[in-house]
Amino acid sequence: MTQTRRTALVLGSGGLVGAAWELGVLQGLAEAGADLSSADLLVGSSAGAVVAARLAAGDAPLAELYARELDGGAPAEPAARLGAGTVLRYALAVLTSGSPEEYGRRLGRLALAAATVDEADRRATVARRLAPVTDWPERPLLITAVDAHTGALVAHDKDGGASLVDAVTASCAIPGLWPPATLNGRRWIDGGLHSTANAHLAAGYERVVIVAPSARGSKVIHSPARQGADLAAAGARVEVITPDKASRAAFGRNGLDPARRAPAARAGRAQAAAHAPAVTALWAE
């Protein structure tokens, strides 16, 4: 059967808070008439991997996933924060790397040497975030991760030999905070390192919406806007959504603080109104 390649939804990295914001944006757009969860392809990186997996599985309506960010219940993941020294090492890695792969290798070395929680415990945490989803959906879904040794970006899918939980655990393995994940005999780190969106994986699709909690880019990290422009130059219709001022304020200072989930989700839903006309028109073509 030929895969339909009309629409793609790309969900970027941004921690627990970014994932909540993504769900808020998607809920707001759905209320305006553009249900992006119907995309022919879903691409997820880091926090976006969790959201993409839940949407692709279709185990719960989008409105329910959004509501869970507002309920104030116990989070599946504890609050965490990168230390100042680790943040400095990230910055130095960007400044001294000449390519995304070199940047990935530098952060891979950091991740492999860091003292973190047990790998099995971390996998169990991610499994709780995905629950009850455990298996790859039949729908096209790409989950990104970076090889901790080579620095190469790989998009895992249902045919790649790794379980869905392992792939998402790898995609969420923030260097210096969480342990590299093991799958297919390799060690893997955060899928948002080469780009906060990895929207290039939607190449060949006619209409692409990129929802990225982080708009950042550098000489080695391609921003969502740049990747969106590249897709548009190749003939795609593209909309890029990154946090506005109100959403950035709702995020707070720590994207890994579960207490910011509800404010970020509400801010994303409110921000969706500004993007709804363009996205609704694009999705309806």
PDB file of C-alpha atoms in Angstrom:
ATOM      1  CA  MET A   1       0.000   0.000   0.000  1.00  0.00           C
ATOM      2  CA  THR A   2       1.339   3.434  -0.947  1.00  0.00           C
ATOM      3  CA  GLN A   3       1.794   5.760   2.008  1.00  0.00           C
ATOM      4  CA  THR A   4      -0.163   9.000   1.777  1.00  0.00           C
ATOM      5  CA  ARG A   5       2.240  11.940   1.916  1.00  0.00           C
ATOM      6  CA  ARG A   6      -0.023  14.959   2.117  1.00  0.00           C
ATOM      7  CA  THR A   7       0.151  16.257   5.699  1.00  0.00           C
ATOM      8  CA  ALA A   8       2.797  16.108   8.435  1.00  0.00           C
ATOM      9  CA  LEU A   9       2.791  17.323  12.021  1.00  0.00           C
ATOM     10  CA  VAL A  10       6.190  17.972  13.597  1.00  0.00           C
ATOM     11  CA  LEU A  11       6.368  18.240  17.397  1.00  0.00           C
ATOM     12  CA  GLY A  12       9.562  19.603  18.915  1.00  0.00           C
ATOM     13  CA  SER A  13      11.532  19.390  22.125  1.00  0.00           C
ATOM     14  CA  GLY A  14      10.882  21.421  25.263  1.00  0.00           C
ATOM     15  CA  GLY A  15      10.551  19.319  28.405  1.00  0.00           C
ATOM     16  CA  LEU A  16       7.410  18.583  30.383  1.00  0.00           C
ATOM     17  CA  VAL A  17       6.312  22.195  30.054  1.00  0.00           C
ATOM     18  CA  GLY A  18       6.850  22.226  26.308  1.00  0.00           C
ATOM     19  CA  ALA A  19       4.803  19.055  25.884  1.00  0.00           C
ATOM     20  CA  ALA A  20       1.923  20.651  27.798  1.00  0.00           C
ATOM     21  CA  TRP A  21       2.143  23.756  25.611  1.00  0.00           C
ATOM     22  CA  GLU A  22       2.078  21.608  22.456  1.00  0.00           C
ATOM     23  CA  LEU A  23      -1.108  19.920  23.618  1.00  0.00           C
ATOM     24  CA  GLY A  24      -2.620  23.329  24.375  1.00  0.00           C
ATOM     25  CA  VAL A  25      -1.775  24.593  20.882  1.00  0.00           C
ATOM     26  CA  LEU A  26      -3.186  21.449  19.278  1.00  0.00           C
ATOM     27  CA  GLN A  27      -6.367  21.649  21.342  1.00  0.00           C
ATOM     28  CA  GLY A  28      -6.880  25.298  20.432  1.00  0.00           C
ATOM     29  CA  LEU A  29      -6.370  24.575  16.750  1.00  0.00           C
ATOM     30  CA  ALA A  30      -8.762  21.612  16.893  1.00  0.00           C
ATOM     31  CA  GLU A  31     -11.419  23.816  18.460  1.00  0.00           C
ATOM     32  CA  ALA A  32     -10.930  26.198  15.525  1.00  0.00           C
ATOM     33  CA  GLY A  33     -11.456  23.404  13.006  1.00  0.00           C
ATOM     34  CA  ALA A  34      -7.932  22.078  12.375  1.00  0.00           C
ATOM     35  CA  ASP A  35      -7.390  18.711  14.071  1.00  0.00           C
ATOM     36  CA  LEU A  36      -3.710  18.135  13.362  1.00  0.00           C
ATOM     37  CA  SER A  37      -3.749  14.732  15.023  1.00  0.00           C
ATOM     38  CA  SER A  38      -5.113  13.453  11.702  1.00  0.00           C
ATOM     39  CA  ALA A  39      -1.736  14.077   9.994  1.00  0.00           C
ATOM     40  CA  ASP A  40      -0.429  11.439   7.604  1.00  0.00           C
ATOM     41  CA  LEU A  41       2.960  11.613   9.386  1.00  0.00           C
ATOM     42  CA  LEU A  42       3.855  12.479  12.965  1.00  0.00           C
ATOM     43  CA  VAL A  43       7.432  13.441  13.876  1.00  0.00           C
ATOM     44  CA  GLY A  44       8.354  13.731  17.548  1.00  0.00           C
ATOM     45  CA  SER A  45      11.557  14.838  19.262  1.00  0.00           C
ATOM     46  CA  SER A  46      12.135  14.628  23.021  1.00  0.00           C
ATOM     47  CA  ALA A  47       9.006  16.084  24.677  1.00  0.00           C
ATOM     48  CA  GLY A  48       7.367  16.049  21.262  1.00  0.00           C
ATOM     49  CA  ALA A  49       8.053  12.313  21.030  1.00  0.00           C
ATOM     50  CA  VAL A  50       5.722  11.684  23.968  1.00  0.00           C
ATOM     51  CA  VAL A  51       2.966  13.826  22.457  1.00  0.00           C
ATOM     52  CA  ALA A  52       3.421  12.356  18.969  1.00  0.00           C
ATOM     53  CA  ALA A  53       3.280   8.792  20.303  1.00  0.00           C
ATOM     54  CA  ARG A  54       0.061   9.473  22.205  1.00  0.00           C
ATOM     55  CA  LEU A  55      -1.556  11.136  19.185  1.00  0.00           C
ATOM     56  CA  ALA A  56      -0.490   8.397  16.800  1.00  0.00           C
ATOM     57  CA  ALA A  57      -1.788   5.691  19.126  1.00  0.00           C
ATOM     58  CA  GLY A  58      -5.174   7.377  19.314  1.00  0.00           C
ATOM     59  CA  ASP A  59      -5.898   5.815  22.710  1.00  0.00           C
ATOM     60  CA  ALA A  60      -7.414   9.030  24.046  1.00  0.00           C
ATOM     61  CA  PRO A  61      -9.044  12.053  22.379  1.00  0.00           C
ATOM     62  CA  LEU A  62      -6.918  15.169  22.065  1.00  0.00           C
ATOM     63  CA  ALA A  63      -9.270  17.017  24.420  1.00  0.00           C
ATOM     64  CA  GLU A  64      -8.633  14.399  27.100  1.00  0.00           C
ATOM     65  CA  LEU A  65      -4.859  14.620  26.689  1.00  0.00           C
ATOM     66  CA  TYR A  66      -5.100  18.384  27.038  1.00  0.00           C
ATOM     67  CA  ALA A  67      -7.327  18.109  30.109  1.00  0.00           C
ATOM     68  CA  ARG A  68      -4.770  15.876  31.816  1.00  0.00           C
ATOM     69  CA  GLU A  69      -2.294  18.760  31.728  1.00  0.00           C
ATOM     70  CA  LEU A  70      -4.749  20.867  33.725  1.00  0.00           C
ATOM     71  CA  ASP A  71      -5.893  18.385  36.357  1.00  0.00           C
ATOM     72  CA  GLY A  72      -3.173  19.137  38.887  1.00  0.00           C
ATOM     73  CA  GLY A  73      -2.697  15.463  39.655  1.00  0.00           C
ATOM     74  CA  ALA A  74       0.603  13.839  40.508  1.00  0.00           C
ATOM     75  CA  PRO A  75       2.948  14.093  37.508  1.00  0.00           C
ATOM     76  CA  ALA A  76       4.414  10.989  35.926  1.00  0.00           C
ATOM     77  CA  GLU A  77       7.816  12.647  36.142  1.00  0.00           C
ATOM     78  CA  PRO A  78       9.445  14.552  39.031  1.00  0.00           C
ATOM     79  CA  ALA A  79      10.729  18.103  38.786  1.00  0.00           C
ATOM     80  CA  ALA A  80      14.320  18.299  37.526  1.00  0.00           C
ATOM     81  CA  ARG A  81      16.793  20.959  36.467  1.00  0.00           C
ATOM     82  CA  LEU A  82      20.067  21.048  34.564  1.00  0.00           C
ATOM     83  CA  GLY A  83      22.892  22.336  36.740  1.00  0.00           C
ATOM     84  CA  ALA A  84      24.727  25.536  35.861  1.00  0.00           C
ATOM     85  CA  GLY A  85      27.880  23.585  35.031  1.00  0.00           C
ATOM     86  CA  THR A  86      26.015  21.347  32.604  1.00  0.00           C
ATOM     87  CA  VAL A  87      24.359  24.319  30.927  1.00  0.00           C
ATOM     88  CA  LEU A  88      27.821  25.863  30.469  1.00  0.00           C
ATOM     89  CA  ARG A  89      29.084  22.680  28.865  1.00  0.00           C
ATOM     90  CA  TYR A  90      26.147  22.775  26.439  1.00  0.00           C
ATOM     91  CA  ALA A  91      27.063  26.336  25.476  1.00  0.00           C
ATOM     92  CA  LEU A  92      30.736  25.472  25.005  1.00  0.00           C
ATOM     93  CA  ALA A  93      29.772  22.457  22.895  1.00  0.00           C
ATOM     94  CA  VAL A  94      27.752  24.693  20.569  1.00  0.00           C
ATOM     95  CA  LEU A  95      30.583  27.211  20.264  1.00  0.00           C
ATOM     96  CA  THR A  96      33.252  24.606  19.557  1.00  0.00           C
ATOM     97  CA  SER A  97      31.330  22.262  17.256  1.00  0.00           C
ATOM     98  CA  GLY A  98      31.421  22.505  13.502  1.00  0.00           C
ATOM     99  CA  SER A  99      28.457  20.264  12.752  1.00  0.00           C
ATOM    100  CA  PRO A 100      25.380  18.776  14.436  1.00  0.00           C
ATOM    101  CA  GLU A 101      27.171  15.433  14.609  1.00  0.00           C
ATOM    102  CA  GLU A 102      30.161  16.909  16.421  1.00  0.00           C
ATOM    103  CA  TYR A 103      27.804  18.644  18.846  1.00  0.00           C
ATOM    104  CA  GLY A 104      26.025  15.328  19.393  1.00  0.00           C
ATOM    105  CA  ARG A 105      29.320  13.551  20.095  1.00  0.00           C
ATOM    106  CA  ARG A 106      30.363  16.172  22.642  1.00  0.00           C
ATOM    107  CA  LEU A 107      27.077  15.915  24.497  1.00  0.00           C
ATOM    108  CA  GLY A 108      27.195  12.159  24.124  1.00  0.00           C
ATOM    109  CA  ARG A 109      30.466  12.083  26.048  1.00  0.00           C
ATOM    110  CA  LEU A 110      28.904  14.302  28.701  1.00  0.00           C
ATOM    111  CA  ALA A 111      25.899  11.996  28.969  1.00  0.00           C
ATOM    112  CA  LEU A 112      27.916   8.780  29.118  1.00  0.00           C
ATOM    113  CA  ALA A 113      30.097  10.134  31.943  1.00  0.00           C
ATOM    114  CA  ALA A 114      27.333  11.739  34.036  1.00  0.00           C
ATOM    115  CA  ALA A 115      26.048  10.270  37.282  1.00  0.00           C
ATOM    116  CA  THR A 116      22.279   9.970  36.857  1.00  0.00           C
ATOM    117  CA  VAL A 117      19.356   7.792  37.881  1.00  0.00           C
ATOM    118  CA  ASP A 118      19.362   4.139  36.889  1.00  0.00           C
ATOM    119  CA  GLU A 119      18.540   3.558  33.226  1.00  0.00           C
ATOM    120  CA  ALA A 120      15.767   1.079  34.051  1.00  0.00           C
ATOM    121  CA  ASP A 121      14.180   3.556  36.463  1.00  0.00           C
ATOM    122  CA  ARG A 122      14.237   6.256  33.807  1.00  0.00           C
ATOM    123  CA  ARG A 123      12.621   3.911  31.271  1.00  0.00           C
ATOM    124  CA  ALA A 124       9.875   3.141  33.784  1.00  0.00           C
ATOM    125  CA  THR A 125       9.202   6.867  34.198  1.00  0.00           C
ATOM    126  CA  VAL A 126       8.789   7.339  30.456  1.00  0.00           C
ATOM    127  CA  ALA A 127       6.552   4.262  30.285  1.00  0.00           C
ATOM    128  CA  ARG A 128       4.272   5.876  32.886  1.00  0.00           C
ATOM    129  CA  ARG A 129       4.081   9.029  30.753  1.00  0.00           C
ATOM    130  CA  LEU A 130       3.048   6.977  27.741  1.00  0.00           C
ATOM    131  CA  ALA A 131       0.656   4.634  29.565  1.00  0.00           C
ATOM    132  CA  PRO A 132      -1.418   2.868  28.453  1.00  0.00           C
ATOM    133  CA  VAL A 133       0.392   3.093  25.107  1.00  0.00           C
ATOM    134  CA  THR A 134       3.115   0.454  24.773  1.00  0.00           C
ATOM    135  CA  ASP A 135       3.221  -0.579  21.105  1.00  0.00           C
ATOM    136  CA  TRP A 136       4.036   1.226  17.902  1.00  0.00           C
ATOM    137  CA  PRO A 137       0.889   2.415  16.116  1.00  0.00           C
ATOM    138  CA  GLU A 138       0.209   1.442  12.535  1.00  0.00           C
ATOM    139  CA  ARG A 139       0.204   5.116  11.538  1.00  0.00           C
ATOM    140  CA  PRO A 140       3.515   6.585  10.311  1.00  0.00           C
ATOM    141  CA  LEU A 141       5.414   7.860  13.357  1.00  0.00           C
ATOM    142  CA  LEU A 142       9.059   8.928  13.575  1.00  0.00           C
ATOM    143  CA  ILE A 143      10.780   9.283  16.956  1.00  0.00           C
ATOM    144  CA  THR A 144      14.201  10.944  16.873  1.00  0.00           C
ATOM    145  CA  ALA A 145      17.292  10.222  18.947  1.00  0.00           C
ATOM    146  CA  VAL A 146      21.017  10.936  18.658  1.00  0.00           C
ATOM    147  CA  ASP A 147      23.683   8.222  18.813  1.00  0.00           C
ATOM    148  CA  ALA A 148      25.772   9.044  21.884  1.00  0.00           C
ATOM    149  CA  HIS A 149      28.991   7.818  20.242  1.00  0.00           C
ATOM    150  CA  THR A 150      28.703   9.007  16.621  1.00  0.00           C
ATOM    151  CA  GLY A 151      26.495  12.058  17.165  1.00  0.00           C
ATOM    152  CA  ALA A 152      24.273  10.971  14.265  1.00  0.00           C
ATOM    153  CA  LEU A 153      20.547  11.664  14.309  1.00  0.00           C
ATOM    154  CA  VAL A 154      18.292   8.671  13.677  1.00  0.00           C
ATOM    155  CA  ALA A 155      14.527   8.558  13.255  1.00  0.00           C
ATOM    156  CA  HIS A 156      13.210   5.371  14.839  1.00  0.00           C
ATOM    157  CA  ASP A 157       9.982   3.799  13.585  1.00  0.00           C
ATOM    158  CA  LYS A 158       7.948   0.627  14.009  1.00  0.00           C
ATOM    159  CA  ASP A 159      10.181  -1.261  11.589  1.00  0.00           C
ATOM    160  CA  GLY A 160      13.460  -0.362  13.281  1.00  0.00           C
ATOM    161  CA  GLY A 161      13.560  -3.116  15.872  1.00  0.00           C
ATOM    162  CA  ALA A 162      13.229  -0.962  19.001  1.00  0.00           C
ATOM    163  CA  SER A 163      10.148  -0.876  21.216  1.00  0.00           C
ATOM    164  CA  LEU A 164       8.143   2.339  21.294  1.00  0.00           C
ATOM    165  CA  VAL A 165       8.906   2.888  24.982  1.00  0.00           C
ATOM    166  CA  ASP A 166      12.643   2.478  24.359  1.00  0.00           C
ATOM    167  CA  ALA A 167      12.557   4.849  21.378  1.00  0.00           C
ATOM    168  CA  VAL A 168      10.742   7.560  23.339  1.00  0.00           C
ATOM    169  CA  THR A 169      13.043   7.035  26.348  1.00  0.00           C
ATOM    170  CA  ALA A 170      16.012   7.592  24.049  1.00  0.00           C
ATOM    171  CA  SER A 171      14.453  10.678  22.521  1.00  0.00           C
ATOM    172  CA  CYS A 172      13.931  12.160  25.998  1.00  0.00           C
ATOM    173  CA  ALA A 173      17.420  11.326  27.344  1.00  0.00           C
ATOM    174  CA  ILE A 174      18.657  14.827  28.162  1.00  0.00           C
ATOM    175  CA  PRO A 175      22.474  14.706  28.429  1.00  0.00           C
ATOM    176  CA  GLY A 176      23.778  15.290  31.936  1.00  0.00           C
ATOM    177  CA  LEU A 177      20.340  14.825  33.473  1.00  0.00           C
ATOM    178  CA  TRP A 178      19.021  11.429  32.345  1.00  0.00           C
ATOM    179  CA  PRO A 179      21.043   8.351  31.353  1.00  0.00           C
ATOM    180  CA  PRO A 180      21.575   7.487  27.707  1.00  0.00           C
ATOM    181  CA  ALA A 181      19.055   4.869  26.625  1.00  0.00           C
ATOM    182  CA  THR A 182      20.092   1.516  25.226  1.00  0.00           C
ATOM    183  CA  LEU A 183      18.362   0.152  22.152  1.00  0.00           C
ATOM    184  CA  ASN A 184      19.526  -2.031  19.293  1.00  0.00           C
ATOM    185  CA  GLY A 185      22.885  -2.395  21.061  1.00  0.00           C
ATOM    186  CA  ARG A 186      23.635   1.361  20.948  1.00  0.00           C
ATOM    187  CA  ARG A 187      23.420   4.210  23.477  1.00  0.00           C
ATOM    188  CA  TRP A 188      21.167   7.132  22.573  1.00  0.00           C
ATOM    189  CA  ILE A 189      20.552  10.678  23.787  1.00  0.00           C
ATOM    190  CA  ASP A 190      17.989  13.440  23.315  1.00  0.00           C
ATOM    191  CA  GLY A 191      16.386  13.715  19.884  1.00  0.00           C
ATOM    192  CA  GLY A 192      16.204  17.503  20.094  1.00  0.00           C
ATOM    193  CA  LEU A 193      19.965  18.080  19.886  1.00  0.00           C
ATOM    194  CA  HIS A 194      20.394  18.436  16.120  1.00  0.00           C
ATOM    195  CA  SER A 195      17.314  20.659  15.970  1.00  0.00           C
ATOM    196  CA  THR A 196      14.533  21.485  18.370  1.00  0.00           C
ATOM    197  CA  ALA A 197      12.118  20.318  15.650  1.00  0.00           C
ATOM    198  CA  ASN A 198      13.864  18.008  13.121  1.00  0.00           C
ATOM    199  CA  ALA A 199      11.299  19.168  10.580  1.00  0.00           C
ATOM    200  CA  HIS A 200      13.532  18.070   7.720  1.00  0.00           C
ATOM    201  CA  LEU A 201      12.097  14.591   8.326  1.00  0.00           C
ATOM    202  CA  ALA A 202       8.830  15.840   6.821  1.00  0.00           C
ATOM    203  CA  ALA A 203      10.486  16.449   3.449  1.00  0.00           C
ATOM    204  CA  GLY A 204       8.252  15.304   0.598  1.00  0.00           C
ATOM    205  CA  TYR A 205       4.990  16.123   2.385  1.00  0.00           C
ATOM    206  CA  GLU A 206       2.744  18.736   0.823  1.00  0.00           C
ATOM    207  CA  ARG A 207       1.549  20.480   4.001  1.00  0.00           C
ATOM    208  CA  VAL A 208       3.550  20.661   7.203  1.00  0.00           C
ATOM    209  CA  VAL A 209       2.783  22.226  10.557  1.00  0.00           C
ATOM    210  CA  ILE A 210       5.689  22.581  12.987  1.00  0.00           C
ATOM    211  CA  VAL A 211       4.837  23.097  16.665  1.00  0.00           C
ATOM    212  CA  ALA A 212       8.081  23.747  18.534  1.00  0.00           C
ATOM    213  CA  PRO A 213       8.326  24.874  22.175  1.00  0.00           C
ATOM    214  CA  SER A 214      11.828  26.198  21.477  1.00  0.00           C
ATOM    215  CA  ALA A 215      12.562  28.513  18.559  1.00  0.00           C
ATOM    216  CA  ARG A 216      16.313  28.522  19.119  1.00  0.00           C
ATOM    217  CA  GLY A 217      18.953  27.841  16.537  1.00  0.00           C
ATOM    218  CA  SER A 218      22.678  28.380  16.049  1.00  0.00           C
ATOM    219  CA  LYS A 219      25.433  27.682  13.576  1.00  0.00           C
ATOM    220  CA  VAL A 220      25.052  23.971  14.305  1.00  0.00           C
ATOM    221  CA  ILE A 221      21.439  23.723  15.515  1.00  0.00           C
ATOM    222  CA  HIS A 222      18.921  24.486  12.771  1.00  0.00           C
ATOM    223  CA  SER A 223      15.952  26.465  14.093  1.00  0.00           C
ATOM    224  CA  PRO A 224      12.352  25.440  13.353  1.00  0.00           C
ATOM    225  CA  ALA A 225      11.949  28.592  11.271  1.00  0.00           C
ATOM    226  CA  ARG A 226      14.970  27.726   9.131  1.00  0.00           C
ATOM    227  CA  GLN A 227      13.812  24.162   8.640  1.00  0.00           C
ATOM    228  CA  GLY A 228      10.338  25.387   7.783  1.00  0.00           C
ATOM    229  CA  ALA A 229      11.811  27.760   5.208  1.00  0.00           C
ATOM    230  CA  ASP A 230      13.783  24.899   3.665  1.00  0.00           C
ATOM    231  CA  LEU A 231      10.628  22.796   3.342  1.00  0.00           C
ATOM    232  CA  ALA A 232       8.780  25.729   1.810  1.00  0.00           C
ATOM    233  CA  ALA A 233      11.602  26.294  -0.675  1.00  0.00           C
ATOM    234  CA  ALA A 234      11.171  22.676  -1.747  1.00  0.00           C
ATOM    235  CA  GLY A 235       7.473  23.292  -2.481  1.00  0.00           C
ATOM    236  CA  ALA A 236       5.653  22.474   0.753  1.00  0.00           C
ATOM    237  CA  ARG A 237       3.049  24.639   2.443  1.00  0.00           C
ATOM    238  CA  VAL A 238       4.399  25.230   5.945  1.00  0.00           C
ATOM    239  CA  GLU A 239       3.260  26.860   9.173  1.00  0.00           C
ATOM    240  CA  VAL A 240       5.681  27.211  12.083  1.00  0.00           C
ATOM    241  CA  ILE A 241       4.341  27.796  15.595  1.00  0.00           C
ATOM    242  CA  THR A 242       6.721  28.720  18.409  1.00  0.00           C
ATOM    243  CA  PRO A 243       5.858  30.292  21.791  1.00  0.00           C
ATOM    244  CA  ASP A 244       4.713  33.905  21.860  1.00  0.00           C
ATOM    245  CA  LYS A 245       5.529  36.287  24.714  1.00  0.00           C
ATOM    246  CA  ALA A 246       2.634  35.118  26.888  1.00  0.00           C
ATOM    247  CA  SER A 247       3.521  31.458  26.357  1.00  0.00           C
ATOM    248  CA  ARG A 248       7.183  32.065  27.199  1.00  0.00           C
ATOM    249  CA  ALA A 249       6.106  33.745  30.419  1.00  0.00           C
ATOM    250  CA  ALA A 250       3.864  30.778  31.249  1.00  0.00           C
ATOM    251  CA  PHE A 251       6.793  28.385  30.787  1.00  0.00           C
ATOM    252  CA  GLY A 252       8.686  29.932  33.681  1.00  0.00           C
ATOM    253  CA  ARG A 253      12.412  29.391  34.084  1.00  0.00           C
ATOM    254  CA  ASN A 254      12.462  25.605  34.075  1.00  0.00           C
ATOM    255  CA  GLY A 255      10.954  23.530  31.294  1.00  0.00           C
ATOM    256  CA  LEU A 256      11.179  20.445  33.492  1.00  0.00           C
ATOM    257  CA  ASP A 257       8.958  21.745  36.306  1.00  0.00           C
ATOM    258  CA  PRO A 258       5.629  19.854  36.368  1.00  0.00           C
ATOM    259  CA  ALA A 259       4.006  22.788  38.194  1.00  0.00           C
ATOM    260  CA  ARG A 260       4.229  24.809  34.949  1.00  0.00           C
ATOM    261  CA  ARG A 261       2.312  22.261  32.874  1.00  0.00           C
ATOM    262  CA  ALA A 262      -1.148  23.763  33.381  1.00  0.00           C
ATOM    263  CA  PRO A 263      -0.105  27.407  32.751  1.00  0.00           C
ATOM    264  CA  ALA A 264       1.786  26.363  29.621  1.00  0.00           C
ATOM    265  CA  ALA A 265      -1.124  24.295  28.305  1.00  0.00           C
ATOM    266  CA  ARG A 266      -3.545  27.173  28.781  1.00  0.00           C
ATOM    267  CA  ALA A 267      -1.125  29.599  27.133  1.00  0.00           C
ATOM    268  CA  GLY A 268      -0.744  27.283  24.146  1.00  0.00           C
ATOM    269  CA  ARG A 269      -4.490  26.999  23.733  1.00  0.00           C
ATOM    270  CA  ALA A 270      -4.830  30.786  23.867  1.00  0.00           C
ATOM    271  CA  GLN A 271      -1.976  31.319  21.400  1.00  0.00           C
ATOM    272  CA  ALA A 272      -3.583  28.944  18.917  1.00  0.00           C
ATOM    273  CA  ALA A 273      -6.182  31.583  18.091  1.00  0.00           C
ATOM    274  CA  ALA A 274      -3.560  33.700  16.330  1.00  0.00           C
ATOM    275  CA  HIS A 275      -2.485  30.777  14.132  1.00  0.00           C
ATOM    276  CA  ALA A 276      -5.870  29.187  13.555  1.00  0.00           C
ATOM    277  CA  PRO A 277      -6.842  31.012  10.316  1.00  0.00           C
ATOM    278  CA  ALA A 278      -3.629  30.086   8.519  1.00  0.00           C
ATOM    279  CA  VAL A 279      -3.454  26.531   9.854  1.00  0.00           C
ATOM    280  CA  THR A 280      -7.136  25.840   9.216  1.00  0.00           C
ATOM    281  CA  ALA A 281      -6.791  27.029   5.614  1.00  0.00           C
ATOM    282  CA  LEU A 282      -3.662  24.935   5.083  1.00  0.00           C
ATOM    283  CA  TRP A 283      -5.171  21.780   6.610  1.00  0.00           C
ATOM    284  CA  ALA A 284      -8.382  22.081   4.596  1.00  0.00           C
ATOM    285  CA  GLU A 285      -6.691  22.159   1.192  1.00  0.00           C
TER     286      GLU A 285
END
